[in-house]
CSV table of C-alpha atoms and ligand atoms in Angstrom, one decimal:
chain,number,residue,atom,x,y,z
Q,28,MET,CA,26.4,-11.6,8.8
Q,29,LYS,CA,26.8,-11.5,5.1
Q,30,TYR,CA,28.4,-14.9,5.2
Q,31,ARG,CA,25.5,-16.4,7.2
Q,32,TYR,CA,22.9,-14.9,4.9
Q,33,LYS,CA,24.6,-16.5,1.9
Q,34,LEU,CA,24.7,-19.9,3.5
Q,35,SER,CA,21.0,-19.8,4.5
Q,36,LEU,CA,20.1,-18.7,0.9
Q,37,LEU,CA,22.0,-21.7,-0.3
Q,38,LYS,CA,20.0,-24.0,2.0
Q,39,LYS,CA,16.8,-22.6,0.7
Q,40,ILE,CA,17.8,-23.1,-2.9
Q,41,PHE,CA,18.7,-26.7,-2.1
Q,42,LYS,CA,15.3,-27.4,-0.5
Q,43,ASP,CA,13.5,-25.9,-3.5
Q,44,LYS,CA,15.5,-28.1,-5.8
Q,45,LYS,CA,14.4,-31.2,-3.9
Q,46,LYS,CA,10.7,-30.2,-4.4
Q,47,GLU,CA,11.1,-30.2,-8.2
Q,48,SER,CA,9.0,-32.4,-10.4
Q,49,LYS,CA,8.3,-36.0,-9.3
Q,50,LYS,CA,8.0,-37.3,-12.9
Q,51,PHE,CA,9.9,-40.6,-13.4
Q,52,SER,CA,13.4,-40.3,-14.7
Q,53,TYR,CA,16.4,-42.4,-14.0
Q,54,PRO,CA,19.6,-40.6,-14.8
Q,55,LEU,CA,23.2,-41.9,-14.3
Q,56,LEU,CA,23.5,-39.5,-11.3
Q,57,THR,CA,20.8,-38.2,-8.9
Q,58,ASP,CA,21.5,-36.0,-5.9
Q,59,GLY,CA,25.1,-35.6,-6.7
Q,60,TYR,CA,25.7,-33.0,-3.9
Q,61,SER,CA,24.2,-32.7,-0.5
Q,62,SER,CA,23.5,-29.4,1.2
Q,63,SER,CA,26.5,-29.9,3.4
Q,64,ASP,CA,28.7,-30.5,0.3
Q,65,LEU,CA,27.5,-27.1,-1.0
Q,66,GLN,CA,28.0,-25.5,2.3
Q,67,GLU,CA,31.6,-26.8,2.6
Q,68,ALA,CA,32.3,-25.5,-0.9
Q,69,SER,CA,30.8,-22.1,-0.1
Q,70,LYS,CA,33.0,-21.7,2.9
Q,71,ILE,CA,36.0,-22.1,0.7
Q,72,LEU,CA,34.6,-19.7,-1.9
Q,73,LEU,CA,33.9,-17.1,0.8
Q,74,SER,CA,37.3,-17.5,2.3
Q,75,GLU,CA,38.8,-16.7,-1.1
Q,76,ARG,CA,41.5,-19.4,-0.7
Q,77,ILE,CA,40.2,-21.4,-3.5
Q,78,THR,CA,43.2,-23.3,-4.8
Q,79,MET,CA,45.7,-25.7,-3.1
Q,80,SER,CA,45.5,-24.5,0.4
Q,81,LYS,CA,44.8,-26.3,3.7
Q,82,MET,CA,41.7,-28.2,2.5
Q,83,THR,CA,43.6,-30.0,-0.3
Q,84,LYS,CA,46.2,-31.2,2.3
Q,85,LYS,CA,43.5,-32.2,4.7
Q,86,PHE,CA,41.7,-34.3,2.1
Q,87,GLU,CA,44.9,-36.0,1.0
Q,88,LYS,CA,45.8,-36.9,4.6
Q,89,PHE,CA,42.3,-38.2,5.4
Q,90,PHE,CA,42.1,-40.1,2.2
Q,91,ALA,CA,45.5,-41.8,2.7
Q,92,ASN,CA,44.6,-42.8,6.3
Q,93,LYS,CA,41.3,-44.2,5.4
Q,94,ILE,CA,42.4,-46.1,2.2
Q,95,GLY,CA,45.5,-47.4,3.9
Q,96,ALA,CA,47.9,-45.8,1.5
Q,97,ARG,CA,51.3,-44.4,2.5
Q,98,TYR,CA,51.0,-41.2,0.4
Q,99,ALA,CA,48.1,-39.5,-1.4
Q,100,LEU,CA,48.2,-36.6,-3.7
Q,101,MET,CA,45.1,-34.8,-5.0
Q,102,VAL,CA,45.0,-33.7,-8.7
Q,103,ASN,CA,42.4,-32.1,-10.9
Q,104,SER,CA,41.1,-35.4,-12.4
Q,105,GLY,CA,41.5,-39.2,-12.6
Q,106,SER,CA,43.0,-38.7,-16.0
Q,107,SER,CA,45.7,-36.5,-14.5
Q,108,ALA,CA,46.4,-39.1,-11.8
Q,109,ASN,CA,47.0,-41.7,-14.6
Q,110,LEU,CA,49.2,-39.2,-16.4
Q,111,LEU,CA,51.3,-38.6,-13.4
Q,112,ALA,CA,51.7,-42.3,-12.5
Q,113,THR,CA,52.8,-43.1,-16.0
Q,114,PHE,CA,55.3,-40.2,-16.3
Q,115,CYS,CA,56.7,-41.1,-12.9
Q,116,LEU,CA,57.7,-44.5,-14.3
Q,117,LEU,CA,60.1,-42.9,-16.7
Q,118,ASN,CA,61.3,-40.0,-14.5
Q,119,PRO,CA,65.1,-39.5,-14.2
Q,120,TYR,CA,64.7,-39.3,-10.4
Q,121,LYS,CA,63.1,-42.8,-10.3
Q,122,LYS,CA,65.3,-45.8,-9.5
Q,123,ASN,CA,65.0,-48.6,-12.2
Q,124,ARG,CA,63.0,-46.2,-14.3
Q,125,LEU,CA,61.5,-47.4,-17.6
Q,126,LYS,CA,62.7,-46.2,-21.0
Q,127,LYS,CA,60.8,-45.1,-24.1
Q,128,GLY,CA,59.5,-48.1,-26.1
Q,129,ASP,CA,59.1,-50.4,-23.0
Q,130,GLU,CA,55.8,-52.2,-23.2
Q,131,CYS,CA,52.8,-51.7,-20.9
Q,132,LEU,CA,49.8,-54.0,-20.9
Q,133,VAL,CA,46.4,-52.3,-20.9
Q,134,PRO,CA,42.9,-53.9,-21.2
Q,135,ALA,CA,41.1,-53.3,-24.5
Q,136,LEU,CA,38.1,-52.5,-22.4
Q,137,CYS,CA,39.5,-49.3,-21.1
Q,138,TRP,CA,39.0,-45.6,-20.8
Q,139,SER,CA,40.7,-43.1,-23.1
Q,140,THR,CA,42.9,-41.7,-20.4
Q,141,SER,CA,43.9,-45.1,-19.1
Q,142,LEU,CA,45.5,-45.6,-22.5
Q,143,TRP,CA,46.8,-42.3,-23.7
Q,144,PRO,CA,49.2,-41.5,-20.8
Q,145,ILE,CA,51.0,-44.7,-21.8
Q,146,VAL,CA,51.4,-43.4,-25.3
Q,147,GLN,CA,52.2,-39.8,-24.3
Q,148,ALA,CA,54.9,-41.0,-21.9
Q,149,GLY,CA,56.6,-42.9,-24.8
Q,150,LEU,CA,55.7,-46.5,-23.7
Q,151,LYS,CA,54.2,-49.0,-26.1
Q,152,PRO,CA,50.7,-50.1,-25.1
Q,153,ILE,CA,49.8,-53.7,-25.7
Q,154,PHE,CA,46.0,-54.4,-25.6
Q,155,VAL,CA,44.9,-57.4,-23.6
Q,156,ASP,CA,41.5,-59.0,-23.4
Q,157,VAL,CA,39.3,-59.0,-20.2
Q,158,ASN,CA,37.3,-61.6,-18.4
Q,159,ILE,CA,33.7,-61.7,-19.7
Q,160,ASN,CA,32.2,-61.9,-16.2
Q,161,THR,CA,34.3,-59.4,-14.3
Q,162,PHE,CA,35.3,-57.0,-17.1
Q,163,THR,CA,38.9,-57.0,-15.8
Q,164,ILE,CA,42.1,-58.7,-17.0
Q,165,ASP,CA,42.4,-61.9,-15.0
Q,166,PHE,CA,45.5,-63.4,-13.5
Q,167,GLU,CA,45.9,-66.2,-16.1
Q,168,THR,CA,45.7,-63.7,-19.0
Q,169,ILE,CA,48.3,-61.5,-17.3
Q,170,LYS,CA,50.6,-64.5,-16.9
Q,171,LYS,CA,50.1,-65.4,-20.6
Q,172,SER,CA,50.6,-61.9,-21.9
Q,173,VAL,CA,53.7,-60.9,-20.0
Q,174,THR,CA,56.9,-61.1,-22.1
Q,175,LYS,CA,60.5,-59.9,-21.6
Q,176,LYS,CA,59.5,-56.6,-23.0
Q,177,THR,CA,56.6,-56.0,-20.5
Q,178,LYS,CA,57.7,-53.4,-18.0
Q,179,ALA,CA,54.4,-52.1,-16.7
Q,180,VAL,CA,50.7,-53.0,-16.4
Q,181,MET,CA,47.8,-50.5,-16.4
Q,182,LEU,CA,45.1,-52.6,-14.6
Q,183,LEU,CA,41.5,-51.3,-14.5
Q,184,ASN,CA,39.2,-52.0,-11.6
Q,185,VAL,CA,36.0,-51.7,-13.6
Q,186,LEU,CA,32.8,-50.4,-12.2
Q,187,GLY,CA,33.7,-51.4,-8.6
Q,188,ASN,CA,35.0,-54.9,-9.6
Q,189,CYS,CA,38.6,-56.2,-9.7
Q,190,SER,CA,40.9,-59.1,-10.6
Q,191,GLU,CA,42.7,-61.6,-8.4
Q,192,MET,CA,44.7,-58.7,-7.0
Q,193,GLU,CA,47.1,-60.5,-4.6
Q,194,LYS,CA,48.2,-63.1,-7.2
Q,195,ILE,CA,48.7,-60.4,-9.8
Q,196,LYS,CA,50.6,-58.1,-7.4
Q,197,ASN,CA,52.9,-60.9,-6.3
Q,198,PHE,CA,53.5,-62.2,-9.8
Q,199,LEU,CA,54.4,-58.7,-11.2
Q,200,ARG,CA,56.6,-57.9,-8.2
Q,201,LYS,CA,58.7,-61.0,-8.8
Q,202,LYS,CA,59.1,-60.0,-12.5
Q,203,LYS,CA,59.9,-56.4,-11.5
Q,204,ILE,CA,57.0,-55.1,-13.6
Q,205,PHE,CA,55.3,-51.9,-12.3
Q,206,LEU,CA,51.6,-52.0,-11.6
Q,207,ILE,CA,49.4,-49.0,-12.0
Q,208,GLU,CA,45.9,-49.6,-10.6
Q,209,ASP,CA,43.4,-47.4,-12.4
Q,210,THR,CA,40.8,-47.4,-9.6
Q,211,CYS,CA,38.9,-44.4,-11.1
Q,212,GLU,CA,35.7,-46.6,-11.1
Q,213,ALA,CA,36.2,-48.5,-7.8
Q,214,LEU,CA,36.8,-46.1,-4.9
Q,215,GLY,CA,35.8,-47.9,-1.7
Q,216,SER,CA,35.9,-51.5,-3.0
Q,217,LYS,CA,38.0,-53.9,-1.0
Q,218,TYR,CA,39.7,-57.1,-2.1
Q,219,LYS,CA,40.5,-59.4,0.9
Q,220,ASN,CA,39.8,-56.5,3.2
Q,221,LYS,CA,42.4,-54.2,1.4
Q,222,TYR,CA,41.2,-51.2,-0.5
Q,223,LEU,CA,41.6,-51.3,-4.3
Q,224,GLY,CA,44.2,-48.9,-5.5
Q,225,THR,CA,46.6,-49.9,-2.7
Q,226,PHE,CA,47.9,-53.2,-4.4
Q,227,GLY,CA,49.8,-51.4,-7.2
Q,228,ASP,CA,52.8,-49.2,-7.1
Q,229,PHE,CA,50.3,-46.5,-7.9
Q,230,GLY,CA,46.5,-46.3,-7.5
Q,231,THR,CA,44.5,-43.6,-9.2
Q,232,TYR,CA,41.0,-42.4,-8.4
Q,233,SER,CA,38.4,-40.1,-10.1
Q,234,PHE,CA,35.8,-37.9,-8.4
Q,235,TYR,CA,34.1,-37.0,-11.7
Q,236,TYR,CA,30.3,-36.8,-12.2
Q,237,SER,CA,28.4,-40.0,-11.2
Q,238,HIS,CA,31.5,-41.8,-9.8
Q,239,GLN,CA,31.4,-43.3,-6.2
Q,240,ILE,CA,31.9,-39.7,-4.9
Q,241,THR,CA,31.9,-36.6,-7.0
Q,242,SER,CA,33.4,-33.2,-6.6
Q,243,GLY,CA,32.6,-32.2,-10.2
Q,244,GLU,CA,36.2,-32.7,-11.3
Q,245,GLY,CA,38.9,-34.2,-9.2
Q,246,GLY,CA,41.2,-37.1,-8.6
Q,247,MET,CA,43.7,-38.7,-6.3
Q,248,ILE,CA,46.9,-40.7,-6.8
Q,249,VAL,CA,48.3,-42.9,-4.1
Q,250,CYS,CA,51.8,-44.5,-4.0
Q,251,LYS,CA,54.1,-46.4,-1.6
Q,252,SER,CA,57.5,-44.6,-1.7
Q,253,LYS,CA,58.5,-41.2,-0.6
Q,254,LYS,CA,60.6,-40.8,-3.7
Q,255,ASP,CA,57.6,-41.5,-6.0
Q,256,TYR,CA,55.5,-39.1,-3.9
Q,257,GLU,CA,58.1,-36.3,-4.4
Q,258,ILE,CA,58.3,-36.9,-8.1
Q,259,LEU,CA,54.5,-36.8,-8.4
Q,260,LYS,CA,54.4,-33.6,-6.4
Q,261,SER,CA,56.9,-31.8,-8.6
Q,262,LEU,CA,55.3,-33.1,-11.8
Q,263,ARG,CA,51.9,-32.0,-10.5
Q,264,ALA,CA,53.0,-28.4,-10.3
Q,265,HIS,CA,55.4,-27.0,-12.9
Q,266,GLY,CA,58.3,-29.3,-11.9
Q,267,TRP,CA,59.3,-27.0,-9.0
Q,268,ASP,CA,60.4,-28.1,-5.6
Q,269,ARG,CA,58.1,-25.6,-3.7
Q,270,GLU,CA,55.9,-28.3,-2.1
Q,271,LEU,CA,58.8,-30.6,-1.3
Q,272,ASN,CA,59.6,-28.9,2.0
Q,273,LYS,CA,63.3,-28.5,1.0
Q,274,LYS,CA,65.0,-26.2,3.4
Q,275,ASN,CA,67.0,-24.3,0.7
Q,276,SER,CA,64.2,-24.1,-1.9
Q,277,LYS,CA,63.9,-20.6,-3.4
Q,278,GLY,CA,60.3,-21.1,-4.4
Q,279,PHE,CA,61.1,-20.8,-8.1
Q,280,ASN,CA,63.5,-23.7,-8.2
Q,281,PHE,CA,62.6,-26.0,-11.1
Q,282,VAL,CA,64.0,-29.5,-10.4
Q,283,ASN,CA,61.9,-31.6,-12.8
Q,284,GLU,CA,59.7,-31.5,-15.9
Q,285,GLY,CA,56.2,-30.5,-15.0
Q,286,PHE,CA,52.5,-30.1,-15.7
Q,287,ASN,CA,49.9,-28.0,-13.9
Q,288,LEU,CA,47.4,-30.6,-12.7
Q,289,ARG,CA,46.6,-29.0,-9.3
Q,290,PRO,CA,43.2,-29.3,-7.8
Q,291,LEU,CA,41.1,-26.6,-6.2
Q,292,ASP,CA,40.5,-26.4,-2.5
Q,293,LEU,CA,36.9,-25.9,-3.6
Q,294,THR,CA,36.7,-29.5,-5.0
Q,295,ALA,CA,38.8,-30.8,-2.1
Q,296,ALA,CA,36.2,-29.5,0.3
Q,297,ILE,CA,33.3,-31.2,-1.6
Q,298,GLY,CA,35.5,-34.4,-2.1
Q,299,LEU,CA,36.4,-34.7,1.6
Q,300,ASN,CA,32.8,-34.1,2.7
Q,301,GLN,CA,31.5,-36.8,0.3
Q,302,PHE,CA,34.4,-39.2,1.1
Q,303,LYS,CA,33.3,-39.1,4.7
Q,304,ARG,CA,29.9,-40.5,3.5
Q,305,LEU,CA,31.4,-43.1,1.2
Q,306,ASN,CA,30.4,-46.1,3.3
Q,307,PHE,CA,26.9,-44.9,3.6
Q,308,LEU,CA,26.7,-44.3,-0.2
Q,309,LYS,CA,28.2,-47.7,-0.8
Q,310,LYS,CA,25.5,-49.4,1.3
Q,311,ILE,CA,22.7,-47.7,-0.5
Q,312,ARG,CA,24.0,-48.4,-3.9
Q,313,SER,CA,24.4,-52.1,-3.0
Q,314,LYS,CA,20.9,-52.3,-1.6
Q,315,ASN,CA,19.5,-50.7,-4.8
Q,316,ARG,CA,21.5,-53.1,-7.0
Q,317,ASN,CA,20.1,-56.1,-5.0
Q,318,LYS,CA,16.6,-54.8,-5.3
Q,319,ILE,CA,16.8,-54.3,-9.1
Q,320,ILE,CA,18.3,-57.8,-9.6
Q,321,LYS,CA,15.7,-59.4,-7.3
Q,322,SER,CA,12.8,-57.6,-9.0
Q,323,LEU,CA,14.1,-58.6,-12.5
Q,324,ILE,CA,14.6,-62.3,-11.8
Q,325,SER,CA,11.3,-62.7,-9.9
Q,326,SER,CA,9.2,-61.0,-12.6
Q,327,LYS,CA,6.9,-63.1,-14.7
Q,328,LYS,CA,8.5,-61.6,-17.7
Q,329,TRP,CA,12.0,-62.8,-16.8
Q,330,SER,CA,13.5,-65.2,-19.3
Q,331,ASN,CA,17.2,-64.6,-18.7
Q,332,GLN,CA,17.3,-61.6,-21.0
Q,333,TYR,CA,20.3,-60.3,-19.1
Q,334,LEU,CA,23.5,-61.5,-17.5
Q,335,PHE,CA,24.7,-59.6,-14.4
Q,336,PHE,CA,28.2,-58.6,-13.7
Q,337,GLU,CA,29.9,-61.0,-11.3
Q,338,PRO,CA,31.8,-59.6,-8.3
Q,339,GLN,CA,35.3,-61.1,-8.0
Q,340,LYS,CA,35.6,-63.7,-5.2
Q,341,TYR,CA,36.8,-62.0,-1.9
Q,342,LEU,CA,35.6,-58.6,-3.1
Q,343,GLU,CA,33.6,-56.2,-0.9
Q,344,PRO,CA,32.3,-54.0,-3.7
Q,345,SER,CA,31.6,-50.3,-4.0
Q,346,TRP,CA,29.3,-50.2,-7.0
Q,347,PHE,CA,29.4,-47.4,-9.4
Q,348,GLY,CA,26.6,-48.2,-11.9
Q,349,PHE,CA,24.5,-51.2,-12.8
Q,350,PRO,CA,25.9,-53.0,-15.8
Q,351,LEU,CA,23.8,-55.4,-17.8
Q,352,MET,CA,24.7,-57.8,-20.6
Q,353,LEU,CA,22.0,-58.8,-23.1
Q,354,ASN,CA,21.8,-62.5,-23.8
Q,355,ASN,CA,22.7,-63.8,-27.3
Q,356,LYS,CA,19.1,-63.8,-28.5
Q,357,ASN,CA,18.6,-60.1,-27.6
Q,358,LYS,CA,22.0,-58.9,-28.5
Q,359,LYS,CA,20.8,-57.7,-31.9
Q,360,ASN,CA,18.2,-55.4,-30.2
Q,361,LYS,CA,20.8,-53.4,-28.2
Q,362,ILE,CA,20.5,-50.2,-30.1
Q,363,LYS,CA,16.7,-50.4,-30.2
Q,364,LEU,CA,16.7,-51.1,-26.5
Q,365,LEU,CA,18.9,-48.2,-25.6
Q,366,ASN,CA,16.8,-45.8,-27.7
Q,367,TYR,CA,13.7,-47.1,-26.0
Q,368,LEU,CA,15.2,-46.7,-22.5
Q,369,ASN,CA,16.5,-43.2,-23.2
Q,370,LYS,CA,13.1,-42.2,-24.5
Q,371,LYS,CA,11.5,-43.6,-21.3
Q,372,LYS,CA,14.0,-41.5,-19.3
Q,373,ILE,CA,16.4,-44.2,-18.2
Q,374,GLU,CA,19.8,-42.9,-19.1
Q,375,THR,CA,22.3,-45.5,-20.4
Q,376,ARG,CA,26.0,-45.5,-21.4
Q,377,PRO,CA,28.5,-48.0,-22.7
Q,378,ILE,CA,30.6,-50.1,-20.3
Q,379,ILE,CA,33.7,-47.8,-20.0
Q,380,SER,CA,33.8,-47.0,-23.7
Q,381,GLY,CA,33.6,-50.6,-25.1
Q,382,ASN,CA,36.5,-52.2,-26.9
Q,383,PHE,CA,38.8,-49.2,-27.2
Q,384,ALA,CA,40.7,-50.8,-30.1
Q,385,ASN,CA,37.7,-49.9,-32.3
Q,386,GLN,CA,38.1,-46.2,-31.7
Q,387,PRO,CA,39.2,-44.1,-34.7
Q,388,ALA,CA,42.2,-42.6,-32.7
Q,389,ILE,CA,43.8,-46.1,-32.5
Q,390,LYS,CA,44.1,-46.3,-36.2
Q,391,LYS,CA,45.3,-42.7,-36.4
Q,392,TYR,CA,48.1,-43.3,-33.9
Q,393,ASN,CA,48.9,-46.6,-35.5
Q,394,ILE,CA,48.5,-48.7,-32.4
Q,395,LYS,CA,48.6,-52.4,-33.4
Q,396,PHE,CA,46.4,-55.1,-32.0
Q,397,LYS,CA,45.1,-58.5,-32.9
Q,398,LYS,CA,41.3,-58.3,-33.2
Q,399,ASN,CA,40.7,-62.0,-32.6
Q,400,GLU,CA,42.5,-61.8,-29.3
Q,401,LEU,CA,40.0,-59.2,-27.9
Q,402,LYS,CA,36.9,-61.3,-28.2
Q,403,ASN,CA,35.5,-60.7,-24.7
Q,404,SER,CA,36.1,-56.9,-24.9
Q,405,GLN,CA,34.1,-57.0,-28.2
Q,406,GLU,CA,31.3,-59.1,-26.6
Q,407,ILE,CA,31.0,-56.6,-23.8
Q,408,GLU,CA,30.8,-53.8,-26.3
Q,409,ASP,CA,28.2,-55.6,-28.3
Q,410,ARG,CA,26.0,-56.8,-25.5
Q,411,GLY,CA,26.7,-54.5,-22.5
Q,412,PHE,CA,25.6,-51.2,-21.2
Q,413,PHE,CA,25.0,-49.7,-17.8
Q,414,ILE,CA,22.4,-47.6,-16.0
Q,415,GLY,CA,22.8,-45.6,-12.8
Q,416,LEU,CA,22.7,-46.7,-9.1
Q,417,PRO,CA,21.3,-43.8,-7.1
Q,418,THR,CA,22.4,-42.8,-3.6
Q,419,LYS,CA,18.9,-42.8,-2.3
Q,420,ILE,CA,16.8,-45.9,-1.7
Q,421,LEU,CA,14.7,-46.7,-4.7
Q,422,ASP,CA,11.0,-47.1,-3.9
Q,423,LYS,CA,8.7,-49.9,-5.1
Q,424,VAL,CA,7.2,-47.8,-7.9
Q,425,GLU,CA,10.6,-46.9,-9.3
Q,426,ILE,CA,11.8,-50.5,-9.1
Q,427,ASN,CA,8.7,-51.8,-10.9
Q,428,LYS,CA,9.1,-49.1,-13.6
Q,429,ILE,CA,12.8,-49.9,-14.1
Q,430,THR,CA,12.0,-53.7,-14.2
Q,431,ASN,CA,9.2,-53.4,-16.7
Q,432,LEU,CA,11.1,-51.1,-19.0
Q,433,LEU,CA,14.2,-53.3,-19.0
Q,434,LEU,CA,12.1,-56.5,-19.6
Q,435,ASN,CA,10.3,-54.9,-22.5
Q,436,VAL,CA,13.4,-55.8,-24.5
Q,437,ASN,CA,11.5,-58.9,-25.9
Q,438,ASN,CA,8.7,-56.6,-27.3
Q,439,LEU,CA,10.7,-54.0,-29.2
D,12,PLP,C1,38.6,-46.3,-15.8
D,12,PLP,C2,38.7,-44.8,-15.8
D,12,PLP,N1,39.9,-44.2,-15.8
D,12,PLP,C3,40.1,-42.9,-15.8
D,12,PLP,C4,39.0,-42.1,-15.9
D,12,PLP,C5,39.3,-40.6,-16.0
D,12,PLP,O1,38.8,-39.9,-14.9
D,12,PLP,P1,38.4,-38.4,-15.0
D,12,PLP,O2,37.1,-38.3,-15.7
D,12,PLP,O3,38.3,-37.9,-13.6
D,12,PLP,O4,39.5,-37.7,-15.7
D,12,PLP,C6,37.8,-42.6,-16.0
D,12,PLP,C7,36.6,-41.7,-16.2
D,12,PLP,O5,35.5,-42.0,-16.1
D,12,PLP,C8,37.6,-44.0,-16.0
D,12,PLP,O6,36.4,-44.6,-16.1
């Protein structure tokens, strides 16, 4: 009875929230959680089995099946998934493991925790430039950048987009170079009908705020071999063998180095519930994206102020946000434009975090790079930004408002 009462109270709070002010605002994320997400989470809370119980396993199994991965392991964030993948490459249980100082290519247009696990694990990161249209490292650049010292590639599938995955995978496999696919921004995108994240030796996903699905915090890592799966499992929790189903495990048997990167059943419940709606969310985001583009380019005020992000050939995208690149003429107005949009309640943010080689931590950690080899990443930082793509269909009034505000860039 008490349980039912709490659930009905929750439904009411959710309804009231929906009735809140209708004033225009266009944040990066709207309607992050449905009432059924909150109900699933409440069931876990009320059961008091909040961490790493049946729900986490259920989500992992469902996720692996749907994505077409052999193994999936849930963690507390996409960053943790990257950390585990990278540490796994050097683990003493891994065959042909890497050694400290081996080189790993990483795009300069990257996220902080795509890069730092490489450094933390003792590998040497080598910044590589990205393609100006797709924001990812393309096949030709990988081919050119690989040397005898390259032992791994951290490839980012940016904002739902990707590179020529098949060519890259085959090329790296021949060279015995490990591939980690940071798919934290591309859950649900398919290249040649295969889900992104399943091309590499490891694929990592994030369920953080405003990503394709969100459980608040949360992440998943997928891999192809049982050995890697077991290494990841022990690294995830203290280095013990408790989750490895070993018959003679004493429970407190520490067989590996370890972290504690375990997720909550609470976030697994929200994650699984949202994951079941992924195709629906994907369709709506795609419709909204098409609507905004159509409205911009058919406006009388349109004079090619923006370039749009190009989906890779053979990609079935699962968009994350709506990136825009200012044309050369308007590039100098970027800061003014962002201030203007934010004042008018359109929330904006950089594309990933721009050219990461510019960040103060790079100097502090003495990471070397050649500035003139990262021109596209710099262009994307100078000209690009992104706005949200909501999971409800935008109406005409909202589309007109967004179009007009964006096209005011000429009048600032
Ligand atoms: C490309 C990329 N990798 C990794 C992460 C880290 O994910 P999380 O925030 O879940 O730690 C992010 C976060 O937004 C990201 O964009």
